[in-house]
PDB file of C-alpha atoms in Angstrom:
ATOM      1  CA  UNK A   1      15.418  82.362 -54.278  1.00 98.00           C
ATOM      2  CA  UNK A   2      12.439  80.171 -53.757  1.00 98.00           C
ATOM      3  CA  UNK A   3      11.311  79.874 -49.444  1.00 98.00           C
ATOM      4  CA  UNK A   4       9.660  76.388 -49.203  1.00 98.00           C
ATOM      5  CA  UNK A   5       8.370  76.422 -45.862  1.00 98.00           C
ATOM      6  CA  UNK A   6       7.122  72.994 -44.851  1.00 98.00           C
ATOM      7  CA  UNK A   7      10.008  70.310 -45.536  1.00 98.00           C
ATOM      8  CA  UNK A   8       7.572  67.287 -45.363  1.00 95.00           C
ATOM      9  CA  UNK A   9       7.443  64.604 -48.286  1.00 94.00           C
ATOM     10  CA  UNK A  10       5.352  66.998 -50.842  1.00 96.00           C
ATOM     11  CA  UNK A  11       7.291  70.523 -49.646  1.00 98.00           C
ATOM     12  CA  UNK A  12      10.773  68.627 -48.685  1.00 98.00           C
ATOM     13  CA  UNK A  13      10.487  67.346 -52.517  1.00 98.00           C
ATOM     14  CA  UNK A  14       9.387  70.051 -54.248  1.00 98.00           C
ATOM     15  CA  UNK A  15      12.537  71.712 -53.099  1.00 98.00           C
ATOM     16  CA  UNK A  16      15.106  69.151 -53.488  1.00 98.00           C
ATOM     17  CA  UNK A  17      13.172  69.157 -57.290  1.00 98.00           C
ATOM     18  CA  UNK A  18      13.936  73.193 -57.129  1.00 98.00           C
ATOM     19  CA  UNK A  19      17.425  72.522 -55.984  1.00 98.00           C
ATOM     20  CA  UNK A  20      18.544  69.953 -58.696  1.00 97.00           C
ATOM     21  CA  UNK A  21      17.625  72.121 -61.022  1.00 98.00           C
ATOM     22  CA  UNK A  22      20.148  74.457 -59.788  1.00 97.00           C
ATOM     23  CA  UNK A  23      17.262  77.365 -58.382  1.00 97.00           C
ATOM     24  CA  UNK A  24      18.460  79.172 -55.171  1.00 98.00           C
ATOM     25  CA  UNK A  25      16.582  77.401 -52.073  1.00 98.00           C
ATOM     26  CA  UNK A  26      15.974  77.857 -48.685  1.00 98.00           C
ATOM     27  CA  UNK A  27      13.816  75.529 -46.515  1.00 98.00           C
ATOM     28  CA  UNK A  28      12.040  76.455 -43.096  1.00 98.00           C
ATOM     29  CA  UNK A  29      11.034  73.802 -41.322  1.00 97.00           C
ATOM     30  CA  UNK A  30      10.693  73.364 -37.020  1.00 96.00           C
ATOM     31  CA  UNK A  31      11.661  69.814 -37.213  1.00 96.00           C
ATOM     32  CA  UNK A  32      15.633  70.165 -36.524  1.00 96.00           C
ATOM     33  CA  UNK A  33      16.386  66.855 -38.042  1.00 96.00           C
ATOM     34  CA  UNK A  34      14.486  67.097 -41.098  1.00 96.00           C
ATOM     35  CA  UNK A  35      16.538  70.405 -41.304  1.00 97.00           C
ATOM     36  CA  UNK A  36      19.777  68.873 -41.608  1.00 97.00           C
ATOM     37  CA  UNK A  37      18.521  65.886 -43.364  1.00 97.00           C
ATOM     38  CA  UNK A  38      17.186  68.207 -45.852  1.00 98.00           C
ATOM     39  CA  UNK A  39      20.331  70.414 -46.303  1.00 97.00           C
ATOM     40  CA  UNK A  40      22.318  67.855 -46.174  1.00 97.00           C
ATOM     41  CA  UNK A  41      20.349  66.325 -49.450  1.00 96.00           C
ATOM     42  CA  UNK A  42      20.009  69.252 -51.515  1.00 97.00           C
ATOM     43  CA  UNK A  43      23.722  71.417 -50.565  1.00 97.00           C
ATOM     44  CA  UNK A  44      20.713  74.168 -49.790  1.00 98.00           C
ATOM     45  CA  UNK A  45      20.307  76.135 -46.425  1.00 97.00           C
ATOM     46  CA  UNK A  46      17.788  75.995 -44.176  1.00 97.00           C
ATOM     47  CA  UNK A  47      16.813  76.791 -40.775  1.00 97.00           C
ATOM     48  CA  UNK A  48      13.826  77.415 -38.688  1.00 97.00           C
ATOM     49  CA  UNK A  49      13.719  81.465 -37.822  1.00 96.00           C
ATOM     50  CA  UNK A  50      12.484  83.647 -40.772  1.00 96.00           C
ATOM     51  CA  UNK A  51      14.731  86.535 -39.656  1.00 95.00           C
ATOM     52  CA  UNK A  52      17.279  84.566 -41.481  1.00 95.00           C
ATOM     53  CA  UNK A  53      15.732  84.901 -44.697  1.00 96.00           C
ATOM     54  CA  UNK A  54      16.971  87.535 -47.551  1.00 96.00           C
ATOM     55  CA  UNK A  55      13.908  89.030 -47.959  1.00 97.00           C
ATOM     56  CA  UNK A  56      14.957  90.964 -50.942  1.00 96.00           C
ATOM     57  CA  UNK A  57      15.951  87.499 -52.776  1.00 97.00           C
ATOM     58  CA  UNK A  58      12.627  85.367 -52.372  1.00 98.00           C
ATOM     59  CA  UNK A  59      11.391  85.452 -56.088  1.00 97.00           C
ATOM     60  CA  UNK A  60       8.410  83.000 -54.652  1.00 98.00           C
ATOM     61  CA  UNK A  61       7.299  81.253 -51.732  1.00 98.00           C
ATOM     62  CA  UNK A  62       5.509  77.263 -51.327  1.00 98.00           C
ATOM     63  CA  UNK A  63       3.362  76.512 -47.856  1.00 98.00           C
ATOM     64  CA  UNK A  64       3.352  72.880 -47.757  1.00 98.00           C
ATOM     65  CA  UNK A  65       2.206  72.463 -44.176  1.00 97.00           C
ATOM     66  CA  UNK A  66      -0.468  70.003 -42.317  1.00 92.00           C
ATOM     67  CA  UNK A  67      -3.879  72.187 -41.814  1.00 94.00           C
ATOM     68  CA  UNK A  68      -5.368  75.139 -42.219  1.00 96.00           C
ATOM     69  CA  UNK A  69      -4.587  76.676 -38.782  1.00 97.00           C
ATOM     70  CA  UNK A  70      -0.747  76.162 -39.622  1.00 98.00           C
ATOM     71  CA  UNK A  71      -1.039  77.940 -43.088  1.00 98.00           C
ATOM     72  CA  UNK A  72      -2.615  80.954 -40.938  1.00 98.00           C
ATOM     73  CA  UNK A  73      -0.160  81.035 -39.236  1.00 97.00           C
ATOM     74  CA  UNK A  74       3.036  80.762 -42.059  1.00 98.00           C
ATOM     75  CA  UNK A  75       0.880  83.591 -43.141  1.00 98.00           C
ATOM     76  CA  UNK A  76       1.073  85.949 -39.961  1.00 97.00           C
ATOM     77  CA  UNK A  77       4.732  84.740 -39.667  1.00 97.00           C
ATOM     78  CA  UNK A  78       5.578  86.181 -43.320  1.00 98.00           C
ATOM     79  CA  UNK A  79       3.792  89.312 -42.490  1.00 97.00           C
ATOM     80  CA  UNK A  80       6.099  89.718 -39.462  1.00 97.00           C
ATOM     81  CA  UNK A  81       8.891  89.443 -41.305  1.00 97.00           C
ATOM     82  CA  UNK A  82       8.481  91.128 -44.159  1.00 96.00           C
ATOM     83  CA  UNK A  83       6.359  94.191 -45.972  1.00 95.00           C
ATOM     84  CA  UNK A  84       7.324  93.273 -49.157  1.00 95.00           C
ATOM     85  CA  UNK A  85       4.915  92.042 -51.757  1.00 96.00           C
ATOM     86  CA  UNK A  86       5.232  88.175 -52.018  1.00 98.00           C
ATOM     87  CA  UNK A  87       3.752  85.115 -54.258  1.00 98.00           C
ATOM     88  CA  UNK A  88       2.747  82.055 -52.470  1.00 98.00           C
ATOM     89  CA  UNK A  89       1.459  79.325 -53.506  1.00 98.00           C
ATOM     90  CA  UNK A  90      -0.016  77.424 -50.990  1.00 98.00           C
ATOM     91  CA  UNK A  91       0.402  73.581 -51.788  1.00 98.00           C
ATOM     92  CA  UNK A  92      -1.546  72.231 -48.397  1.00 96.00           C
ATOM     93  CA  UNK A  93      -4.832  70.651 -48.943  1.00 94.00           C
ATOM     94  CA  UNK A  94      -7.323  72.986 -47.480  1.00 94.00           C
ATOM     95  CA  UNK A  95     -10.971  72.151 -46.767  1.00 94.00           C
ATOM     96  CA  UNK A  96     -12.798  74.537 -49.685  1.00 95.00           C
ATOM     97  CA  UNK A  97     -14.633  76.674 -46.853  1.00 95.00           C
ATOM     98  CA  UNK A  98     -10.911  77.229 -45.512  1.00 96.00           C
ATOM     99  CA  UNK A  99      -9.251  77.994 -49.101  1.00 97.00           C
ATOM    100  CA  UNK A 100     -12.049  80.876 -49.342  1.00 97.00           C
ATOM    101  CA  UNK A 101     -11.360  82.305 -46.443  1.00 97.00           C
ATOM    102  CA  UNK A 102      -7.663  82.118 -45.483  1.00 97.00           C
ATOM    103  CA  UNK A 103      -6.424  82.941 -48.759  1.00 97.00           C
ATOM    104  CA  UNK A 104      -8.086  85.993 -49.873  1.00 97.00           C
ATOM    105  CA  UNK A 105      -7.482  87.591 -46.667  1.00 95.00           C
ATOM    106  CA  UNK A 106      -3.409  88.121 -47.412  1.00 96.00           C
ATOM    107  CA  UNK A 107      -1.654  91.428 -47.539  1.00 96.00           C
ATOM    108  CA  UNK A 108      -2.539  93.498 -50.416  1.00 95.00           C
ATOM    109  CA  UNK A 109      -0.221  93.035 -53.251  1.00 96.00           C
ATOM    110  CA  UNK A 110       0.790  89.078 -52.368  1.00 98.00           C
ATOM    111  CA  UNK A 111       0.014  86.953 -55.210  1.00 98.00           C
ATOM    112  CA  UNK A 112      -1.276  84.280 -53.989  1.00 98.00           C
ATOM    113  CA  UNK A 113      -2.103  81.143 -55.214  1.00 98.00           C
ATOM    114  CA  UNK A 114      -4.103  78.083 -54.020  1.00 98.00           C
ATOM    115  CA  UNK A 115      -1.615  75.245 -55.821  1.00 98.00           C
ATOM    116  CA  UNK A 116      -2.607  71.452 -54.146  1.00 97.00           C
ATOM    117  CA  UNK A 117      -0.668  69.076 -55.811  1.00 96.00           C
ATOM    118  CA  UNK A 118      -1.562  65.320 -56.445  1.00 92.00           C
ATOM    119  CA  UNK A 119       1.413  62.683 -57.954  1.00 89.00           C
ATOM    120  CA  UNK A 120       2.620  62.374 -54.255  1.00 88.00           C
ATOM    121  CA  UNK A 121       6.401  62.729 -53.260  1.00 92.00           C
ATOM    122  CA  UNK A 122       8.039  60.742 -56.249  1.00 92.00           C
ATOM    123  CA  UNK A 123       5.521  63.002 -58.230  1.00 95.00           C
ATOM    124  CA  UNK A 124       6.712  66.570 -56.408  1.00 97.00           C
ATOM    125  CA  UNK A 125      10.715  65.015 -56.596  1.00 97.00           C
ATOM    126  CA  UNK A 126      10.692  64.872 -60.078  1.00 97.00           C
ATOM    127  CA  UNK A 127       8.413  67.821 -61.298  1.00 97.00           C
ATOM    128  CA  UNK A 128       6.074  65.501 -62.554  1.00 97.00           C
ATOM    129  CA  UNK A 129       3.338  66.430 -60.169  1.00 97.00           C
ATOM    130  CA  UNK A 130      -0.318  67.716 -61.215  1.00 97.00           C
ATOM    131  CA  UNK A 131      -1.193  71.298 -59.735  1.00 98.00           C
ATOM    132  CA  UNK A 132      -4.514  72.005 -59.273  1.00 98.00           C
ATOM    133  CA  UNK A 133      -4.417  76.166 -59.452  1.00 98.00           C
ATOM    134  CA  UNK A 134      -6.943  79.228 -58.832  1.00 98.00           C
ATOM    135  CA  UNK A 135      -5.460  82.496 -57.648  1.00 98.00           C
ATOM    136  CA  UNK A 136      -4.217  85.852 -60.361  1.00 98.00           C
ATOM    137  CA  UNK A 137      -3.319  85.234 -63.772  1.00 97.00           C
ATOM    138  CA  UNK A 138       0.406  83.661 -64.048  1.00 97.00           C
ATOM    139  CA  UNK A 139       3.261  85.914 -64.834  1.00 98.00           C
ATOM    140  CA  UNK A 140       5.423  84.229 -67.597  1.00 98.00           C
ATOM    141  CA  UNK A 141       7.859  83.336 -64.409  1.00 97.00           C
ATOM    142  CA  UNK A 142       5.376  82.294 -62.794  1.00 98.00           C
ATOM    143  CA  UNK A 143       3.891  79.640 -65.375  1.00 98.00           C
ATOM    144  CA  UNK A 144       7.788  78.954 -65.912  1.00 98.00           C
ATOM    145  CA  UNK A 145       7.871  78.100 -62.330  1.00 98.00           C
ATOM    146  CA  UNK A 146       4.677  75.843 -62.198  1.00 98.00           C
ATOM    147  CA  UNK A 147       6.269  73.541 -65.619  1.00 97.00           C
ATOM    148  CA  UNK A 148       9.691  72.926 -63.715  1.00 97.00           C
ATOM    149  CA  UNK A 149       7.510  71.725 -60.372  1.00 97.00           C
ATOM    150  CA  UNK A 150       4.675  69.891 -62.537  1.00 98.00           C
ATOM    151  CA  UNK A 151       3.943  67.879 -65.223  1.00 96.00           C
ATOM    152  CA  UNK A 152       0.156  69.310 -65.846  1.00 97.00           C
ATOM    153  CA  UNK A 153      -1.856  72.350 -64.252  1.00 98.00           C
ATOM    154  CA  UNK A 154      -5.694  72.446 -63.916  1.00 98.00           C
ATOM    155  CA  UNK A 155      -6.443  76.222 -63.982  1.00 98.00           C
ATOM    156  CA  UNK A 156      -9.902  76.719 -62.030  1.00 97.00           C
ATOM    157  CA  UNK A 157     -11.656  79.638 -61.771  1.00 96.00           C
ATOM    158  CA  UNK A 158     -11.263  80.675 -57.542  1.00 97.00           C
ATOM    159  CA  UNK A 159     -10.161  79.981 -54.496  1.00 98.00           C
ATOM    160  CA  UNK A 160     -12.144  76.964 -52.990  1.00 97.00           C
ATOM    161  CA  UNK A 161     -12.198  74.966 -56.710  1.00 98.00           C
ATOM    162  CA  UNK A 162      -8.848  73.843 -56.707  1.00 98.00           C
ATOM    163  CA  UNK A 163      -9.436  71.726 -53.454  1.00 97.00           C
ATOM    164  CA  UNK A 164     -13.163  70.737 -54.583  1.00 97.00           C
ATOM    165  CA  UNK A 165     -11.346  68.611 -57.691  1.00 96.00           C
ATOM    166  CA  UNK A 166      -8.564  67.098 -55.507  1.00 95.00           C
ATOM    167  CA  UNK A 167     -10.736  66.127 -52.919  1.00 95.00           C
ATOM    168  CA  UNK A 168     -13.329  64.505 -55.613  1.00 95.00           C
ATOM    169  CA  UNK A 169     -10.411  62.668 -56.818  1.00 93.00           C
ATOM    170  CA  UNK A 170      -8.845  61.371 -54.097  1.00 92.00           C
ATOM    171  CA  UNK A 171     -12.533  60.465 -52.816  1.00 94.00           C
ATOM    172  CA  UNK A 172     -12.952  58.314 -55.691  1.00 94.00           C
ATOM    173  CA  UNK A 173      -9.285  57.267 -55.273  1.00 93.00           C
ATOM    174  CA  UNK A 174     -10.276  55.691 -52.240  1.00 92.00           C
ATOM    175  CA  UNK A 175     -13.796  54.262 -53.771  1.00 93.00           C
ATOM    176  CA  UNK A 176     -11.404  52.486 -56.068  1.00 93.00           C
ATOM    177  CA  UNK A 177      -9.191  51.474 -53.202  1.00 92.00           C
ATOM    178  CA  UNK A 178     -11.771  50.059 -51.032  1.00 92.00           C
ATOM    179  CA  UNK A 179     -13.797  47.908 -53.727  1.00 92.00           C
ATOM    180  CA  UNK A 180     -10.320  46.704 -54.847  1.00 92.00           C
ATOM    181  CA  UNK A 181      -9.736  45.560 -51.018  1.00 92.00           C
ATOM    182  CA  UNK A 182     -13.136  44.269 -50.488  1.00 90.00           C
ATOM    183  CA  UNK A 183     -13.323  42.204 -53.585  1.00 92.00           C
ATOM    184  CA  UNK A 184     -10.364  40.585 -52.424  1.00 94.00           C
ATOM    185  CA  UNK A 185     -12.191  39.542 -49.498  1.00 93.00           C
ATOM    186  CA  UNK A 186     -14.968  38.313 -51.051  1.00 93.00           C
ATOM    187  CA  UNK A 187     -12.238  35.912 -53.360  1.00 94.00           C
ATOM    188  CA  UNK A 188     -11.174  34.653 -49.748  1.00 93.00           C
ATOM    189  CA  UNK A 189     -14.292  33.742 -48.697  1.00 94.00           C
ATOM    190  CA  UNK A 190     -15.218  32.122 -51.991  1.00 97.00           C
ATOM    191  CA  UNK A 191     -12.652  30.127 -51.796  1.00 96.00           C
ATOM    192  CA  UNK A 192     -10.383  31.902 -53.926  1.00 94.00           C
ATOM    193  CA  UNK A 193      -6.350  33.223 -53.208  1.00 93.00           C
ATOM    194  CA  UNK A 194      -6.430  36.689 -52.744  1.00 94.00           C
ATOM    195  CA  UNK A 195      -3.433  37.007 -54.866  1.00 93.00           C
ATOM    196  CA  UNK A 196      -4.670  35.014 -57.798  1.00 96.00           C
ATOM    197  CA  UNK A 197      -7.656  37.475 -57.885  1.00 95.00           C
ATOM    198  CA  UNK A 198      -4.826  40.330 -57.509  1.00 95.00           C
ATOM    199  CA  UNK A 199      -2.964  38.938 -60.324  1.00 95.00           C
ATOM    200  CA  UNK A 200      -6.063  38.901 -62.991  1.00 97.00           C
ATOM    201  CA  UNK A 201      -7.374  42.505 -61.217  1.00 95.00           C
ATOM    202  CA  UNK A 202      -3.732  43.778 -62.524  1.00 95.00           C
ATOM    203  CA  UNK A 203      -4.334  42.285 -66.110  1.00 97.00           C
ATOM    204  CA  UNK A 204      -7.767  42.961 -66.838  1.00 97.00           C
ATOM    205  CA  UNK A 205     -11.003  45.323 -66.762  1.00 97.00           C
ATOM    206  CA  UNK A 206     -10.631  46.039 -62.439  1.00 95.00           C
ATOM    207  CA  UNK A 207      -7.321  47.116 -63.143  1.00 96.00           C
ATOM    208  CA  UNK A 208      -6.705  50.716 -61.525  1.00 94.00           C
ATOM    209  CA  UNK A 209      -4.131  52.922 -60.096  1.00 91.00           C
ATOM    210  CA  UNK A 210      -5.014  52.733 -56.840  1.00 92.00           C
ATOM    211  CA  UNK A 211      -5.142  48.594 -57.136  1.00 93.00           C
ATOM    212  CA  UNK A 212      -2.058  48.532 -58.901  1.00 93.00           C
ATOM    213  CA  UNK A 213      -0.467  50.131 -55.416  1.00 90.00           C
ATOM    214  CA  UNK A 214      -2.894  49.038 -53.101  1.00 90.00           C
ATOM    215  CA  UNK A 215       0.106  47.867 -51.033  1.00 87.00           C
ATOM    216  CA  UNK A 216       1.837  51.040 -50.914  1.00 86.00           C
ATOM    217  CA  UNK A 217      -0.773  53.995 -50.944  1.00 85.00           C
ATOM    218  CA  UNK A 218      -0.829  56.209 -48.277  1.00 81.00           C
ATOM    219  CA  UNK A 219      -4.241  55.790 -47.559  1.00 88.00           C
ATOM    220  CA  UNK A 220      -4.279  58.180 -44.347  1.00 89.00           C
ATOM    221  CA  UNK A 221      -3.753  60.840 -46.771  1.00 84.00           C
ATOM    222  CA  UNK A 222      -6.965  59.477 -48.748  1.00 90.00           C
ATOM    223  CA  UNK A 223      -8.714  59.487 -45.718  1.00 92.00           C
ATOM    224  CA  UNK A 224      -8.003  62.672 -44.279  1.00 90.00           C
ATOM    225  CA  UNK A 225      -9.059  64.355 -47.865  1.00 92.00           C
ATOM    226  CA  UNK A 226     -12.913  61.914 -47.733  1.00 94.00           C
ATOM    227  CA  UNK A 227     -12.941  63.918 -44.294  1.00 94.00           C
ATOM    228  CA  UNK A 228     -12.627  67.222 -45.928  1.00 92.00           C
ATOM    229  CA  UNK A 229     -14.714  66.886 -48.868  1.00 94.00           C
ATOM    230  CA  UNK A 230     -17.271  65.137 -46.418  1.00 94.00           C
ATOM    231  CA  UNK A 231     -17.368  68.265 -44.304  1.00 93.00           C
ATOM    232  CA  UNK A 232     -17.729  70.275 -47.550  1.00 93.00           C
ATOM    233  CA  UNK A 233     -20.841  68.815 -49.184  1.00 93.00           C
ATOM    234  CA  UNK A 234     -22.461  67.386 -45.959  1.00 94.00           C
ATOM    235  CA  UNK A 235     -22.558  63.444 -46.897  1.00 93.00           C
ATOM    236  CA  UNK A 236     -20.819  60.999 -49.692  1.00 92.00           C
ATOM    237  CA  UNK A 237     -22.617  59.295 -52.342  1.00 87.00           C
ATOM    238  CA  UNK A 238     -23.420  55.578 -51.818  1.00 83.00           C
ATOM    239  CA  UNK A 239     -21.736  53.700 -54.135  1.00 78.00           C
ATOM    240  CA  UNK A 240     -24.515  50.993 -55.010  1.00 73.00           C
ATOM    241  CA  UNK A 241     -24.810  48.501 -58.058  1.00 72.00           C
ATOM    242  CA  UNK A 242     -28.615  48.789 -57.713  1.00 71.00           C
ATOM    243  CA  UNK A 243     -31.438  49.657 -59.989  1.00 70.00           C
ATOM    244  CA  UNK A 244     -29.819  53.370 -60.596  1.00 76.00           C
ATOM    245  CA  UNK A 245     -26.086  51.877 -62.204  1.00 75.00           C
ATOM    246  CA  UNK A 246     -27.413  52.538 -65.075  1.00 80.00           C
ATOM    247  CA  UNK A 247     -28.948  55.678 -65.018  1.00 83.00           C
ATOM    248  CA  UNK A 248     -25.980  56.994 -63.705  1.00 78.00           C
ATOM    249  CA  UNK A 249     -23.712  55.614 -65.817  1.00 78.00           C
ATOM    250  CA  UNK A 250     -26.293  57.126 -68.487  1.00 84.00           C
ATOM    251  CA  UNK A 251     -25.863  60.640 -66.659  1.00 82.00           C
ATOM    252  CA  UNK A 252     -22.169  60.381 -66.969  1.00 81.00           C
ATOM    253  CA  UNK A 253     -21.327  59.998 -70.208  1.00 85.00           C
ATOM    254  CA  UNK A 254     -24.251  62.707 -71.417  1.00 88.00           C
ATOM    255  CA  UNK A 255     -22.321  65.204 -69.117  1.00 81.00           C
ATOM    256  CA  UNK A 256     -18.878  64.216 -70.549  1.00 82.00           C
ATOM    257  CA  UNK A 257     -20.606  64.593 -74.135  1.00 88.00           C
ATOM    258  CA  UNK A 258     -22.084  67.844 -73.121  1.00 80.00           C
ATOM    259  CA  UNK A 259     -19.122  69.086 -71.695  1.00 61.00           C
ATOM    260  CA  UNK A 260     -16.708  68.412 -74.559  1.00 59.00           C
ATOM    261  CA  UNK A 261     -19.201  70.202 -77.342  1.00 59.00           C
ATOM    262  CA  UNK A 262     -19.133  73.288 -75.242  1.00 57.00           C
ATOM    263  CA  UNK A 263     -15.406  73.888 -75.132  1.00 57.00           C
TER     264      UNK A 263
END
């Protein structure tokens, strides 16, 4: 049985995904309507005291709560409850400082892994999501596991790394987001529609993810994650077409050139 313990749009998904695929669920959540709602969807029970868990069945476990103080405290909760060895993985964004700290300090003999996931709730519904992983070497079930939930894993190489990347690319995510939006502004006040500029952005060399869905993104997301990674490294990079475009652009592609000889 997997525990998914969080029942929010990534850890609600991920185990209606778990569910359809006919795996054993059971989802803890406090919210008593997303409970039902939940159970309702998937045929799966669920409830919100972990004394009504069968211990003895949980093959694995997914955190996919808020902040760092709440996956603390799923893991005190789980220690409660049971002394049986356990693998989490642990699908909330954590700041890197956080990832180091909380997770390593588990129970001995709990596998567990630091697993944020980017794709976003369509992404998590349909296994299609990308995992971003550090923790012990997979088990077979365990990398079995990780393809039904996912479409690609990024293995890094410990705790804190797996957050670093997701935060770097939701950061530039949101770089992508905001030029898109402010170039659209400029269009208005040149005297240009907004949507005709849109329209050639979605055909031609602006063209992006994040543009393509500027209407829908959950940007509060984004912006949480520019918080984190800000608190991380101190300050963001400027983004400025000056004298030094070049140079970095320069930088970039000797890195990525660098980078692929090596492997």
């Amino acid at each position: 049985m997997h525990l998914v313990i969080g029942l929010g749009p990534i850890g609600g998904s991920v185990g209606a995904h778990l569910a359809e695929l006919g795996r054993k669920v059971y989802g803890y959540d406090f919210n008593q309507e997303r409970l039902c709602e939940w159970s309702q969807e998937t045929g799966s029970p669920a409830g919100s005291d972990l004394a009504d868990v069968d211990w003895k069945s949980v093959d694995s476990v997914h955190v996919a709560v808020r902040l760092a103080d709440q996956v603390s405290s799923v893991f005190e909760a789980l220690t409660a409850h049971t002394a049986q060895p356990l693998t989490v993985f642990v699908h909330t964004t954590l700041a890197p400082a956080d990832a180091r700290k909380i997770l390593p300090s588990a129970p001995d003999g709990w596998r567990v892994f630091e697993a944020p996931v980017s794709g976003g709730p369509q992404g998590a519904r349909h296994g299609t999501m990308t995992v971003f992983l550090a923790g012990p070497a997979p088990t077979d079930a365990e990398n079995a596991l990780l393809e039904e939930i996912s479409g690609r894993v990024f293995r890094t190489e410990s705790y804190g790394q797996p957050a670093i990347v997701k935060l770097l690319n939701n950061t530039l995510a949101t770089y992508n987001l905001a030029a898109a939006a402010r170039m659209l502004a400029v269009a208005e006040q040149s005297g240009v529609a907004a949507r005709d500029l849109f329209d050639v952005i979605g055909v031609s060399t602006g063209q992006s993810w994040m543009s393509d869905n500027l209407a829908d993104v959950q940007y509060d997301l984004l912006l949480k994650d520019v918080e984190l990674l800000r608190g991380e490294i101190g300050s963001l990079p400027a983004v400025d077409l000056g004298d030094e475009v070049e140079a970095n652009i320069l930088r970039a592609r000797e890195l990525l050139t660098s980078g692929s000889e090596n492997r």
